PDB file of C-alpha atoms in Angstrom:
ATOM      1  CA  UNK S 703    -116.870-111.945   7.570  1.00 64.00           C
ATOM      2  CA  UNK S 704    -115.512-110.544   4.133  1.00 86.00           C
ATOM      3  CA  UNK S 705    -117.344-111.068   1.137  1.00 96.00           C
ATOM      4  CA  UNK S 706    -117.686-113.646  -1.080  1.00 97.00           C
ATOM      5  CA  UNK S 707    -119.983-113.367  -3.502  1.00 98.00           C
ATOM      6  CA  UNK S 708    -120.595-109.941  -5.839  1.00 98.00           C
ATOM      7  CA  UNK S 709    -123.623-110.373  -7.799  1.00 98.00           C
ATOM      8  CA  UNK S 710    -123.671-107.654 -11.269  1.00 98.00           C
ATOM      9  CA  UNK S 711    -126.600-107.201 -13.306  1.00 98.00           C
ATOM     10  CA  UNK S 712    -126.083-106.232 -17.164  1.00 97.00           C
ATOM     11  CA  UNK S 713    -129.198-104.039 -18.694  1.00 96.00           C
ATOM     12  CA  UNK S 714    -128.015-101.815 -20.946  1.00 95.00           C
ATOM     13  CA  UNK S 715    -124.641-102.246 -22.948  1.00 95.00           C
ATOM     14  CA  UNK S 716    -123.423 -98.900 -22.409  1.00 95.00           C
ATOM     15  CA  UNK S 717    -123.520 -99.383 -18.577  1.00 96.00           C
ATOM     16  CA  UNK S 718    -121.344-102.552 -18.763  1.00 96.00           C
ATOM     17  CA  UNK S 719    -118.017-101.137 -18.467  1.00 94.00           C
ATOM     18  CA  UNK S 720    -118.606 -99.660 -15.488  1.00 94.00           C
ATOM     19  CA  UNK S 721    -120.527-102.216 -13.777  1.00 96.00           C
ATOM     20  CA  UNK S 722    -118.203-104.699 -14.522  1.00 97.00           C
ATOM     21  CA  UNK S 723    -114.818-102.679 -13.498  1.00 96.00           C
ATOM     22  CA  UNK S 724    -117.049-101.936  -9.797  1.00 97.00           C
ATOM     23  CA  UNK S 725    -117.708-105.144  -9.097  1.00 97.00           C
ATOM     24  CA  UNK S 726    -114.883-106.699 -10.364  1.00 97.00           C
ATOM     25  CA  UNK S 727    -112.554-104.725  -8.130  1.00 96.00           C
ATOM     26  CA  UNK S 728    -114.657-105.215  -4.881  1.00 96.00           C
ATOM     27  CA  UNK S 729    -114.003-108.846  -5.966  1.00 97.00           C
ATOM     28  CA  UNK S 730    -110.648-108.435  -6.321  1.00 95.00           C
ATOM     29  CA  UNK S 731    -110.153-106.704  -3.157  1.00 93.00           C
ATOM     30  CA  UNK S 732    -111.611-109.383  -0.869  1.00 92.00           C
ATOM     31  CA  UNK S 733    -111.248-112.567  -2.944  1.00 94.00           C
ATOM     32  CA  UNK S 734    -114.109-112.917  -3.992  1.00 97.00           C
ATOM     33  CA  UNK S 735    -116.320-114.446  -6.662  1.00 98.00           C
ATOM     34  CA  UNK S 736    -118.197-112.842  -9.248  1.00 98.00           C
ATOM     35  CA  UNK S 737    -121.754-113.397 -10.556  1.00 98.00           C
ATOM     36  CA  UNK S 738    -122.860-111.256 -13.703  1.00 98.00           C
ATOM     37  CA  UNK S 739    -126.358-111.635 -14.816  1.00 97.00           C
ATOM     38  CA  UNK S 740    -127.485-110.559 -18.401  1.00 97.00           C
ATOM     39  CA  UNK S 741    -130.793-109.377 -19.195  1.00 96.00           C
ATOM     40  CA  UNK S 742    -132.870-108.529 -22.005  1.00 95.00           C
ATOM     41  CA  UNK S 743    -135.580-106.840 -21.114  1.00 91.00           C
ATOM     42  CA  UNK S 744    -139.382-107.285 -22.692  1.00 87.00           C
ATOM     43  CA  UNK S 745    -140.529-103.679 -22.240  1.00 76.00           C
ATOM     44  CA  UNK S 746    -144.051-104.301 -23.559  1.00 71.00           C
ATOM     45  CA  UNK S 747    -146.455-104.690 -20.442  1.00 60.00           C
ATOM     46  CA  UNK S 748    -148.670-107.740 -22.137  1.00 56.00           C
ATOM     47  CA  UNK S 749    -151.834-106.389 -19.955  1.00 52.00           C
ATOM     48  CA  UNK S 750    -152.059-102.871 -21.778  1.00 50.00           C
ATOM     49  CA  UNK S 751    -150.849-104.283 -25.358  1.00 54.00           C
ATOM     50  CA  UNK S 752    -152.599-102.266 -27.670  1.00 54.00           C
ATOM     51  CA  UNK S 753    -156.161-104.182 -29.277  1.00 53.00           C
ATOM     52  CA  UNK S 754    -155.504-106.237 -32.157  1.00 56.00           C
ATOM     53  CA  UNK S 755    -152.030-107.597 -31.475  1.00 60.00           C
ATOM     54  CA  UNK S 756    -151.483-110.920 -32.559  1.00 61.00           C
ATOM     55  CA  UNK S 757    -148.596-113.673 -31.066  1.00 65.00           C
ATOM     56  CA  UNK S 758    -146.140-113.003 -34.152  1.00 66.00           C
ATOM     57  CA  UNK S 759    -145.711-109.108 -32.511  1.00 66.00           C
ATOM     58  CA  UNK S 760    -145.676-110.597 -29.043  1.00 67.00           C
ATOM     59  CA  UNK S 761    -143.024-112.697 -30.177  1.00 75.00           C
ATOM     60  CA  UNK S 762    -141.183-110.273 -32.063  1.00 78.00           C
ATOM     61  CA  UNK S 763    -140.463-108.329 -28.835  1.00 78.00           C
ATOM     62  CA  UNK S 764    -139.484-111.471 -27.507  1.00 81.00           C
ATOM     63  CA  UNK S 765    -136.956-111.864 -29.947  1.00 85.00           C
ATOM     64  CA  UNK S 766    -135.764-108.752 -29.478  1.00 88.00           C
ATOM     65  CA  UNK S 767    -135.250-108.966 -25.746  1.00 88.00           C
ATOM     66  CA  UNK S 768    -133.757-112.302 -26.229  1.00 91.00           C
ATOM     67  CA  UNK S 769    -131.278-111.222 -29.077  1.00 93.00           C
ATOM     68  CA  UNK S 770    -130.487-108.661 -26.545  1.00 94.00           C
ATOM     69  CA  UNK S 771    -129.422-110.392 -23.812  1.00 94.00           C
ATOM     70  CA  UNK S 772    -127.450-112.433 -25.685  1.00 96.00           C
ATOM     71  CA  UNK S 773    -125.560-109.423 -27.163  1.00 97.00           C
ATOM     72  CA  UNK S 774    -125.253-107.917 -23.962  1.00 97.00           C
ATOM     73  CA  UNK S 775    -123.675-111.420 -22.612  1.00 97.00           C
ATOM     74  CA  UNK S 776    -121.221-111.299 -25.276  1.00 97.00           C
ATOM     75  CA  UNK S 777    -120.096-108.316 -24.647  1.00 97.00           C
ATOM     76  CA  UNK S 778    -119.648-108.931 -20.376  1.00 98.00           C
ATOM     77  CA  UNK S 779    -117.931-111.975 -21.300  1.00 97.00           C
ATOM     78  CA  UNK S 780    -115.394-109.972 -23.421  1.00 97.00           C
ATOM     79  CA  UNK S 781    -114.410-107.826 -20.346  1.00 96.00           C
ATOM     80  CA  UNK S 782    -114.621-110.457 -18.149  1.00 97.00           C
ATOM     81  CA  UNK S 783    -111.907-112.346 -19.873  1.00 96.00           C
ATOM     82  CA  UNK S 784    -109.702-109.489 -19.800  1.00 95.00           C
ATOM     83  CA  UNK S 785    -109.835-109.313 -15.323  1.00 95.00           C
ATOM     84  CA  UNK S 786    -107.774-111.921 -13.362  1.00 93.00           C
ATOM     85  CA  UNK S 787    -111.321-112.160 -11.303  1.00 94.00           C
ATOM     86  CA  UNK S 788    -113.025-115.460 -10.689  1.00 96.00           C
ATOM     87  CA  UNK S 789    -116.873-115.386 -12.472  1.00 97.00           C
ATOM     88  CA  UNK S 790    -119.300-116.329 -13.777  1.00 97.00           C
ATOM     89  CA  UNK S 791    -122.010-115.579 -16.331  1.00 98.00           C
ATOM     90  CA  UNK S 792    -125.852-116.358 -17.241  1.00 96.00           C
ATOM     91  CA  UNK S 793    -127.876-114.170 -19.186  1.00 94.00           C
ATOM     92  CA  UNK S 794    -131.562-114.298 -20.002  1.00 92.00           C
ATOM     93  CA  UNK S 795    -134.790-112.445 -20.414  1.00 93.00           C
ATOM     94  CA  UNK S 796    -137.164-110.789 -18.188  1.00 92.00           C
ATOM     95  CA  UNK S 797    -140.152-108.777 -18.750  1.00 89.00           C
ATOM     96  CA  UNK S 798    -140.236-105.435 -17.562  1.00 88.00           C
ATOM     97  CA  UNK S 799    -142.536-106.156 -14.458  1.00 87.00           C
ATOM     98  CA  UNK S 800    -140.830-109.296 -13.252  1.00 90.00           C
ATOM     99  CA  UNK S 801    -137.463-108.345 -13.381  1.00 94.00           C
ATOM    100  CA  UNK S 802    -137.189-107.398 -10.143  1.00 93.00           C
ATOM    101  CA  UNK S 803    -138.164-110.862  -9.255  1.00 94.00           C
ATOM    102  CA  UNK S 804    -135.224-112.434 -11.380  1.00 95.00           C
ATOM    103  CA  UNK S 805    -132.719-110.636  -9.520  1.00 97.00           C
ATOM    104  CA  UNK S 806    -134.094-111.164  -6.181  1.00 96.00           C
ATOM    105  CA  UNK S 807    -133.554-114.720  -6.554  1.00 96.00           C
ATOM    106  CA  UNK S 808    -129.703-114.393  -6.986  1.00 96.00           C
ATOM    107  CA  UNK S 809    -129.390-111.401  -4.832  1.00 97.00           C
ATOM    108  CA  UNK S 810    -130.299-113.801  -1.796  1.00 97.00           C
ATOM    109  CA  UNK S 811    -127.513-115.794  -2.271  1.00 97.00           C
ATOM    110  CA  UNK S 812    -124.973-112.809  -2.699  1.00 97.00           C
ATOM    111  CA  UNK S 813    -123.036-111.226  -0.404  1.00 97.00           C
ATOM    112  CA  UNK S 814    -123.087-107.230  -2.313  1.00 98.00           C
ATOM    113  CA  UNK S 815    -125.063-106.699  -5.342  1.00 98.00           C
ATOM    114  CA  UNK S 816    -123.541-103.651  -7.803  1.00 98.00           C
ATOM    115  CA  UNK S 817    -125.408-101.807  -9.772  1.00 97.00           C
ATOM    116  CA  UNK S 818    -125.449 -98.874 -12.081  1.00 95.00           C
ATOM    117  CA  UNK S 819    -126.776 -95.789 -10.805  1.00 94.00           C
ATOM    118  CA  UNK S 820    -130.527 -96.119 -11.426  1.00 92.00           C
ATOM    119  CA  UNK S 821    -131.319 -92.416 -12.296  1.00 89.00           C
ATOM    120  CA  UNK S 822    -130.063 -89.915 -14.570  1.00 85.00           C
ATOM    121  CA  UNK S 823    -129.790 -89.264 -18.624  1.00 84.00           C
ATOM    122  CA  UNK S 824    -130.548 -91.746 -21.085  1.00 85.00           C
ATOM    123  CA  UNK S 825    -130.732 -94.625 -17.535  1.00 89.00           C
ATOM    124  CA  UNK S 826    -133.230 -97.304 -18.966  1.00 88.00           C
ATOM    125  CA  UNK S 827    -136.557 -97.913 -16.605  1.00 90.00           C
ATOM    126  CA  UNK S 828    -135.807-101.062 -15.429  1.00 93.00           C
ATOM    127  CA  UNK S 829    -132.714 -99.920 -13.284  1.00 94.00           C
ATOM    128  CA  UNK S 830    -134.937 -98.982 -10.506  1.00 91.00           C
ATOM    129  CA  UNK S 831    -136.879-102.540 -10.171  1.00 92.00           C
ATOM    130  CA  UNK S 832    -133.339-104.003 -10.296  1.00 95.00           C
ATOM    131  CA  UNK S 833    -132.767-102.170  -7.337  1.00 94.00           C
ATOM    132  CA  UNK S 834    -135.280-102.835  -5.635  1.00 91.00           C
ATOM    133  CA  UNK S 835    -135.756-106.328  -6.802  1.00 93.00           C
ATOM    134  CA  UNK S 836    -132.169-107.035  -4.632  1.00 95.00           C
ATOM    135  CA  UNK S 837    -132.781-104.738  -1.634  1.00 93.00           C
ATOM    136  CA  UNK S 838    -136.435-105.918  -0.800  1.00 90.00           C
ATOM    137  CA  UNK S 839    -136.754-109.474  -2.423  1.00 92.00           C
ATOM    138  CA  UNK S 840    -133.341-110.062  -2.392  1.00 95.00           C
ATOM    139  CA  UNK S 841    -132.646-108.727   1.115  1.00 94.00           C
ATOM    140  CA  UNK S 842    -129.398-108.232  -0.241  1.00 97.00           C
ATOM    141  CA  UNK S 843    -127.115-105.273   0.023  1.00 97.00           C
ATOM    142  CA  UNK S 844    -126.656-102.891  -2.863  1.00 97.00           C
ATOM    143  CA  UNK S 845    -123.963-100.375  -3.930  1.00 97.00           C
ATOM    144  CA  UNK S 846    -125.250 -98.127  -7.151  1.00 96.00           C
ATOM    145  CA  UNK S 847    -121.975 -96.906  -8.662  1.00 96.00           C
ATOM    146  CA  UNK S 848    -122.214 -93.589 -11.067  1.00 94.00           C
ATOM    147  CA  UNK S 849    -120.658 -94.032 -14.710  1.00 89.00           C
ATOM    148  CA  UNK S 850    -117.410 -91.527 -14.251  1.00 86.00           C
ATOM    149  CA  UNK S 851    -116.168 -92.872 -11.125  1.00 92.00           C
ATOM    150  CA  UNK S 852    -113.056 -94.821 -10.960  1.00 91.00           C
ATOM    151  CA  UNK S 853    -113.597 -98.277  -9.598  1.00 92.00           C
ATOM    152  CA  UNK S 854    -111.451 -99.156  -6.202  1.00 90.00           C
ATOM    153  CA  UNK S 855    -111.651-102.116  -4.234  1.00 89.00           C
ATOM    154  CA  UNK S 856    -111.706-100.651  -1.080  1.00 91.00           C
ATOM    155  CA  UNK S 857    -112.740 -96.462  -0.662  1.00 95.00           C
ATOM    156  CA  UNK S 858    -110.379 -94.700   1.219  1.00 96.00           C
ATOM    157  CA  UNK S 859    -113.058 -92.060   3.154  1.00 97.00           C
ATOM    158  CA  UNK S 860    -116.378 -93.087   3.692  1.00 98.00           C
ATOM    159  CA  UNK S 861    -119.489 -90.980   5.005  1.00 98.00           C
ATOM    160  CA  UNK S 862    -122.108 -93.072   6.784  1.00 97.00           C
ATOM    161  CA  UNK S 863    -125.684 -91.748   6.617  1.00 95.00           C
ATOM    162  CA  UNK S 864    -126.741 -91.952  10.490  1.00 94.00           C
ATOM    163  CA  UNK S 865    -129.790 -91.649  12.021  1.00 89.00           C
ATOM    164  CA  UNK S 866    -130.029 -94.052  14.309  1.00 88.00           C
ATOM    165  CA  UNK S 867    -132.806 -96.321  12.059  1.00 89.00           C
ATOM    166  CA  UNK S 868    -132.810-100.012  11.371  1.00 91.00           C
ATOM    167  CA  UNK S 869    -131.889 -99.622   7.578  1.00 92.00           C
ATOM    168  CA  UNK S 870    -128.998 -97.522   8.681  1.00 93.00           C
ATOM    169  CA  UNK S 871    -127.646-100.231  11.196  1.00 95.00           C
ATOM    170  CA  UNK S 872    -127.851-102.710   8.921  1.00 96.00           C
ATOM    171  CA  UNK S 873    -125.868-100.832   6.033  1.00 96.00           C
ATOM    172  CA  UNK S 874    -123.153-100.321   8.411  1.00 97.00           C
ATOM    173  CA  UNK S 875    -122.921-103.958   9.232  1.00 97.00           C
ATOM    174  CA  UNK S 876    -123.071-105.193   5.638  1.00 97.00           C
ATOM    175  CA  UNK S 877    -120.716-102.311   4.874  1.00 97.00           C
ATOM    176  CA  UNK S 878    -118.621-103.575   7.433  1.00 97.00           C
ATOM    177  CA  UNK S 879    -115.619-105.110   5.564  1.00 95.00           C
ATOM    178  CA  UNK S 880    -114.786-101.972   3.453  1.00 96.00           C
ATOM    179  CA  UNK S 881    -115.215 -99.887   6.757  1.00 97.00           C
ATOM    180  CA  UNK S 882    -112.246-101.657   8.228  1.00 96.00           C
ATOM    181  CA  UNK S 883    -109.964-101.197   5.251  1.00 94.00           C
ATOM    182  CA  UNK S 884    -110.796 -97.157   5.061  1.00 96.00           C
ATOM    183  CA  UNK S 885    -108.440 -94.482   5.946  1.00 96.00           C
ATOM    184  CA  UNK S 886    -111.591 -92.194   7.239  1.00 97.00           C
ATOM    185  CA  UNK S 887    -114.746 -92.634   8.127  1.00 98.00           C
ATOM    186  CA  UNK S 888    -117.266 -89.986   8.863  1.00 98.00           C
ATOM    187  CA  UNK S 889    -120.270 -90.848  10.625  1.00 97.00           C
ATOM    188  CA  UNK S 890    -122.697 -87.631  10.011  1.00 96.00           C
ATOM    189  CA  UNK S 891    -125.786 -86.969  12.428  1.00 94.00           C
ATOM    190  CA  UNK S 892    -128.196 -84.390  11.029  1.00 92.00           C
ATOM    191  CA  UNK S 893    -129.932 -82.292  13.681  1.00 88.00           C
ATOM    192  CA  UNK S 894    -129.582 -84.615  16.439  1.00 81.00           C
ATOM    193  CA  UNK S 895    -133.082 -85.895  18.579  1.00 71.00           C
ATOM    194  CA  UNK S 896    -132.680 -83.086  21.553  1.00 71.00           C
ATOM    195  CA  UNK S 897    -134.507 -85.635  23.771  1.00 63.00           C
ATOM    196  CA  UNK S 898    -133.760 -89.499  24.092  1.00 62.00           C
ATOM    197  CA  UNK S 899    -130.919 -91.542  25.894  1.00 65.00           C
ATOM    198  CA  UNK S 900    -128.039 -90.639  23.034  1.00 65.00           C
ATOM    199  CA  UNK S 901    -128.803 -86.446  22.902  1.00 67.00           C
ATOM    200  CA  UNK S 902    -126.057 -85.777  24.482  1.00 65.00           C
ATOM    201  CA  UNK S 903    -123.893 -88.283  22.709  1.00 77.00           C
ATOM    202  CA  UNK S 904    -125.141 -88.481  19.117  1.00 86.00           C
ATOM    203  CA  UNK S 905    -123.940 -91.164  17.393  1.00 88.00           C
ATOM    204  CA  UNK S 906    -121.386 -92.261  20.527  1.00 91.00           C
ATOM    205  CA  UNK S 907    -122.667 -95.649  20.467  1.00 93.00           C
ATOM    206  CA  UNK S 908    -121.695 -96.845  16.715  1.00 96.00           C
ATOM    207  CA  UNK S 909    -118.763 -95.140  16.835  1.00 95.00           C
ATOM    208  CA  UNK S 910    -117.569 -97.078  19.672  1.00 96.00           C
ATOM    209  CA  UNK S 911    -118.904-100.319  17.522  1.00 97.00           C
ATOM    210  CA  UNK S 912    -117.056 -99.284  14.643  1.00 97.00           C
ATOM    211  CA  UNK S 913    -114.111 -98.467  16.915  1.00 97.00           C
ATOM    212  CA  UNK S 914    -114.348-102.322  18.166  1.00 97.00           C
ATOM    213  CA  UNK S 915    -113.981-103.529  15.021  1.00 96.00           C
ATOM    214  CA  UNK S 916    -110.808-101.680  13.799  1.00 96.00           C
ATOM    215  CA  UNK S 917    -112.349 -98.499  12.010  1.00 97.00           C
ATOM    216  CA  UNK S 918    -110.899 -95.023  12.381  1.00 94.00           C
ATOM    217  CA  UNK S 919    -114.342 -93.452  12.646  1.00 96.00           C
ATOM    218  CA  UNK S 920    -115.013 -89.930  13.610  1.00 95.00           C
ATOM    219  CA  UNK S 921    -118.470 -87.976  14.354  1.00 95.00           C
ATOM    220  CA  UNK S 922    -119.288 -85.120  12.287  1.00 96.00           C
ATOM    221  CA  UNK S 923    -122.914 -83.164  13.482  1.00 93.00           C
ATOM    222  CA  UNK S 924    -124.175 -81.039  10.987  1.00 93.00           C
ATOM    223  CA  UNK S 925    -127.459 -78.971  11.101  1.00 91.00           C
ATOM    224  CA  UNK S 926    -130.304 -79.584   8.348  1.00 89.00           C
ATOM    225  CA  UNK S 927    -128.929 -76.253   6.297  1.00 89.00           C
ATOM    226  CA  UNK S 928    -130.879 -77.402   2.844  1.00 89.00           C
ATOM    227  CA  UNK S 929    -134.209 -78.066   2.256  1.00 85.00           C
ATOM    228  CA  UNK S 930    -133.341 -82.242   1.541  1.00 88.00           C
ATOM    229  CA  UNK S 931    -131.147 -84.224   3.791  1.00 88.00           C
ATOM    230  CA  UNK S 932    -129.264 -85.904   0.915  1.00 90.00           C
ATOM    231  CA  UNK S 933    -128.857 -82.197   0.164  1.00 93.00           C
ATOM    232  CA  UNK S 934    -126.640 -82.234   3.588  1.00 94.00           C
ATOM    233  CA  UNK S 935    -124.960 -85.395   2.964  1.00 94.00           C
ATOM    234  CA  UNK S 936    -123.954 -84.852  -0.528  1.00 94.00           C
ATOM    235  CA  UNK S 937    -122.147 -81.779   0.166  1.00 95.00           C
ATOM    236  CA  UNK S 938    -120.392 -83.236   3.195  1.00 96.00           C
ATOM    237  CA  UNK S 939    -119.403 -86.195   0.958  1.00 96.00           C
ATOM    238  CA  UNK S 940    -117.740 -83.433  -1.080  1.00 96.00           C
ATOM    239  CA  UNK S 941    -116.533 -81.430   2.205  1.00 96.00           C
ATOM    240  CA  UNK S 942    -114.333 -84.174   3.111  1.00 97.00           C
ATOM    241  CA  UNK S 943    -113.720 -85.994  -0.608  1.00 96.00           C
ATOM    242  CA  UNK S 944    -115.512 -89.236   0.630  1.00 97.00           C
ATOM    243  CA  UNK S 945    -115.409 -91.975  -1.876  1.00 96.00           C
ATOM    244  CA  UNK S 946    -118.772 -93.394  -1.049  1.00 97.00           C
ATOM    245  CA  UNK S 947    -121.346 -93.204   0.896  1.00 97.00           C
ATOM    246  CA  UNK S 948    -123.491 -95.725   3.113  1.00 97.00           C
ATOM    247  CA  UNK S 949    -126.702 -95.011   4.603  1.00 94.00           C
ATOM    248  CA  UNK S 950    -130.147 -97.420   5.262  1.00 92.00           C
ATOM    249  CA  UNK S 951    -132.646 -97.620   2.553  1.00 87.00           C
ATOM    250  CA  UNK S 952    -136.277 -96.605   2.207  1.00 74.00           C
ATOM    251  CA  UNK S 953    -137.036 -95.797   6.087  1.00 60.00           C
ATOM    252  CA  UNK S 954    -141.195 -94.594   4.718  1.00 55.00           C
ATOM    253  CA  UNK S 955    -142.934 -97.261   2.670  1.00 53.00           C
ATOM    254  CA  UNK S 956    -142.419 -97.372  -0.602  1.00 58.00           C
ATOM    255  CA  UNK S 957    -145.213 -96.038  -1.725  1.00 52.00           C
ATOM    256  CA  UNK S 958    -144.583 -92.746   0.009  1.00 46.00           C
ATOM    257  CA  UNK S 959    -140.839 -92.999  -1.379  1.00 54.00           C
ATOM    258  CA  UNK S 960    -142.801 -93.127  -4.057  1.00 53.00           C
ATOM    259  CA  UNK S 961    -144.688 -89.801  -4.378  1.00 42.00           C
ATOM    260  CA  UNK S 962    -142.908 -87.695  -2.200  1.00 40.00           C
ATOM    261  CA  UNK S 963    -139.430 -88.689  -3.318  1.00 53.00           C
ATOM    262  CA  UNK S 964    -137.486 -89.324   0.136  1.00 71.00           C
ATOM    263  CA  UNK S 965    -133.736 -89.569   0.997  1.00 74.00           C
ATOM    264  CA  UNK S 966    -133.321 -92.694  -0.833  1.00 81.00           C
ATOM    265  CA  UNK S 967    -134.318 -91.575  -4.770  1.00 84.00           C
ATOM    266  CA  UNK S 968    -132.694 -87.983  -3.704  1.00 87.00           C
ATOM    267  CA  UNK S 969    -129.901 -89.536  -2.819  1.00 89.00           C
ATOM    268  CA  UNK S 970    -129.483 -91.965  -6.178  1.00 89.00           C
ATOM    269  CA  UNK S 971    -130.201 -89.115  -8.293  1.00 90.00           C
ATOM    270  CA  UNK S 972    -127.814 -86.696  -7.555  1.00 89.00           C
ATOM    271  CA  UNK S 973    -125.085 -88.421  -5.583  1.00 90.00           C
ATOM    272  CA  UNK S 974    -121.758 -88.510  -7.295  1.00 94.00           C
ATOM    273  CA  UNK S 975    -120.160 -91.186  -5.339  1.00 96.00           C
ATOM    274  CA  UNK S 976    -121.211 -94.530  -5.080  1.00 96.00           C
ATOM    275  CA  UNK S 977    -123.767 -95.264  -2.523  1.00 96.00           C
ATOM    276  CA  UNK S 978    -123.873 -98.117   0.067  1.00 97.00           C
ATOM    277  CA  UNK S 979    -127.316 -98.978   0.834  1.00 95.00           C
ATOM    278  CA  UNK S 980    -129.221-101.832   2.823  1.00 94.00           C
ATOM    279  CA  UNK S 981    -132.872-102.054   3.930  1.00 86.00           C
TER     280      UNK S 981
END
């Protein structure tokens, strides 16, 4: 089943462009209709307001945030208008700690949420509770697209993050429907379990799914030559000029994503290419 729904989400008005020309050409690609949500954000946390504010500075930030939003909606509508696409367009304002909330509650009904990459220069805080607000709430898939790459509806190589988890499986499945229209796809095993019923066949068995379903997939085994595994994947993305990359999301809790970093942040931080991610 191809998509149907693409679900965007509009922070910061620098980040539109891009978010807009992503999703808008998956949407293209498959038919599909597309939701764009506008937010202005209330960055004040109300519980640790400083002493002594009164409601006229509590609703001065509201006005802000609200004045926002509707600036920011302007400005999607004007690029929608210039697409062929089918959308639509709400915008609205969330506080910093519920926003993730918000976008859970559309994410559920989507199909693919896109998003800017959450992490990098002058990226606003609430990127990363969008995220997660549509992978965990929203049980929704999400691709994070950096600002400099050129949108496509379907990527011609793609490099799927395997390791035989849960999250992983279920990328691939949501991932499914760009799979099929790829010229390449690399599924990459790093260091391989040396015991178990697939060690001598890493990977064999979803490359004979993929296979069933029409995608020229091939199995690439690397060994763990950098200190991080998205280290590994990265440069293999770059080895073989993938155009994206899929791969499960958050396999420790989060809390331990958290504090030690994991895959998942490594990977959003440095990766290039957009990433394909499900939990």
């Amino acid at each position: 089943m191809g998509y149907k729904t693409i679900l965007a989400v509009v922070t910061d008005a620098s980040l539109i462009k891009t978010t807009i020309d992503h999703a808008g050409a998956v949407a293209d690609g498959c038919g599909a209709h597309l939701d764009v949500l506008c937010f202005g954000v209330d960055r004040t946390q109300s519980g640790y307001y400083y002493a002594g504010a009164n409601a006229m500075i509590l609703q001065e930030t509201l006005s802000r945030a609200t004045e926002e939003g509707e600036a920011l909606a302007a400005s999607a509508r004007a690029a929608l208008e210039q697409r062929d696409t089918r959308w639509s367009l709400e915008s609205g304002v969330a506080q910093l700690v519920d926003i993730g909330r918000h976008v859970a509650g559309r994410a559920r009904f989507s199909d693919l949420v896109v998003l800017p990459k959450p992490y990098g220069k002058d990226r606003g805080v609430e990127l990363e509770p969008v995220v997660e607000g549509a992978l965990f709430e929203g049980q929704a898939p999400v691709m994070t697209v950096p600002q400099a790459v050129m949108p496509t509806a379907t990527p011609s190589r793609v490099v799927i993050g395997w390791n035989e988890g849960a999250e992983a499986l279920r990328a691939v499945r949501a991932a499914m429907p760009m799979l099929i229209g790829a010229e390449k796809v690399h599924v990459v095993v790093i260091d391989p379990p040396q015991h178990g019923p697939n060690r001598s066949d890493p990977g064999g068995m979803l490359s004979q799914y993929l296979a069933r379903h029409g995608v020229k997939a091939e199995i690439d085994v690397l060994s763990r030559t950098m200190p991080r595994v998205s280290d590994v994947l990265c440069r293999h993305a770059q080895d073989v000029d993938a155009d994206m990359i899929v791969m499960g999301a958050y396999g420790h809790s989060r809390f331990r994503e958290a504090i030690l970093g994991g895959a998942t942040r490594n990977m959003l931080e440095q990766a290039v290419i957009p990433v394909f991610m499900a939990h």
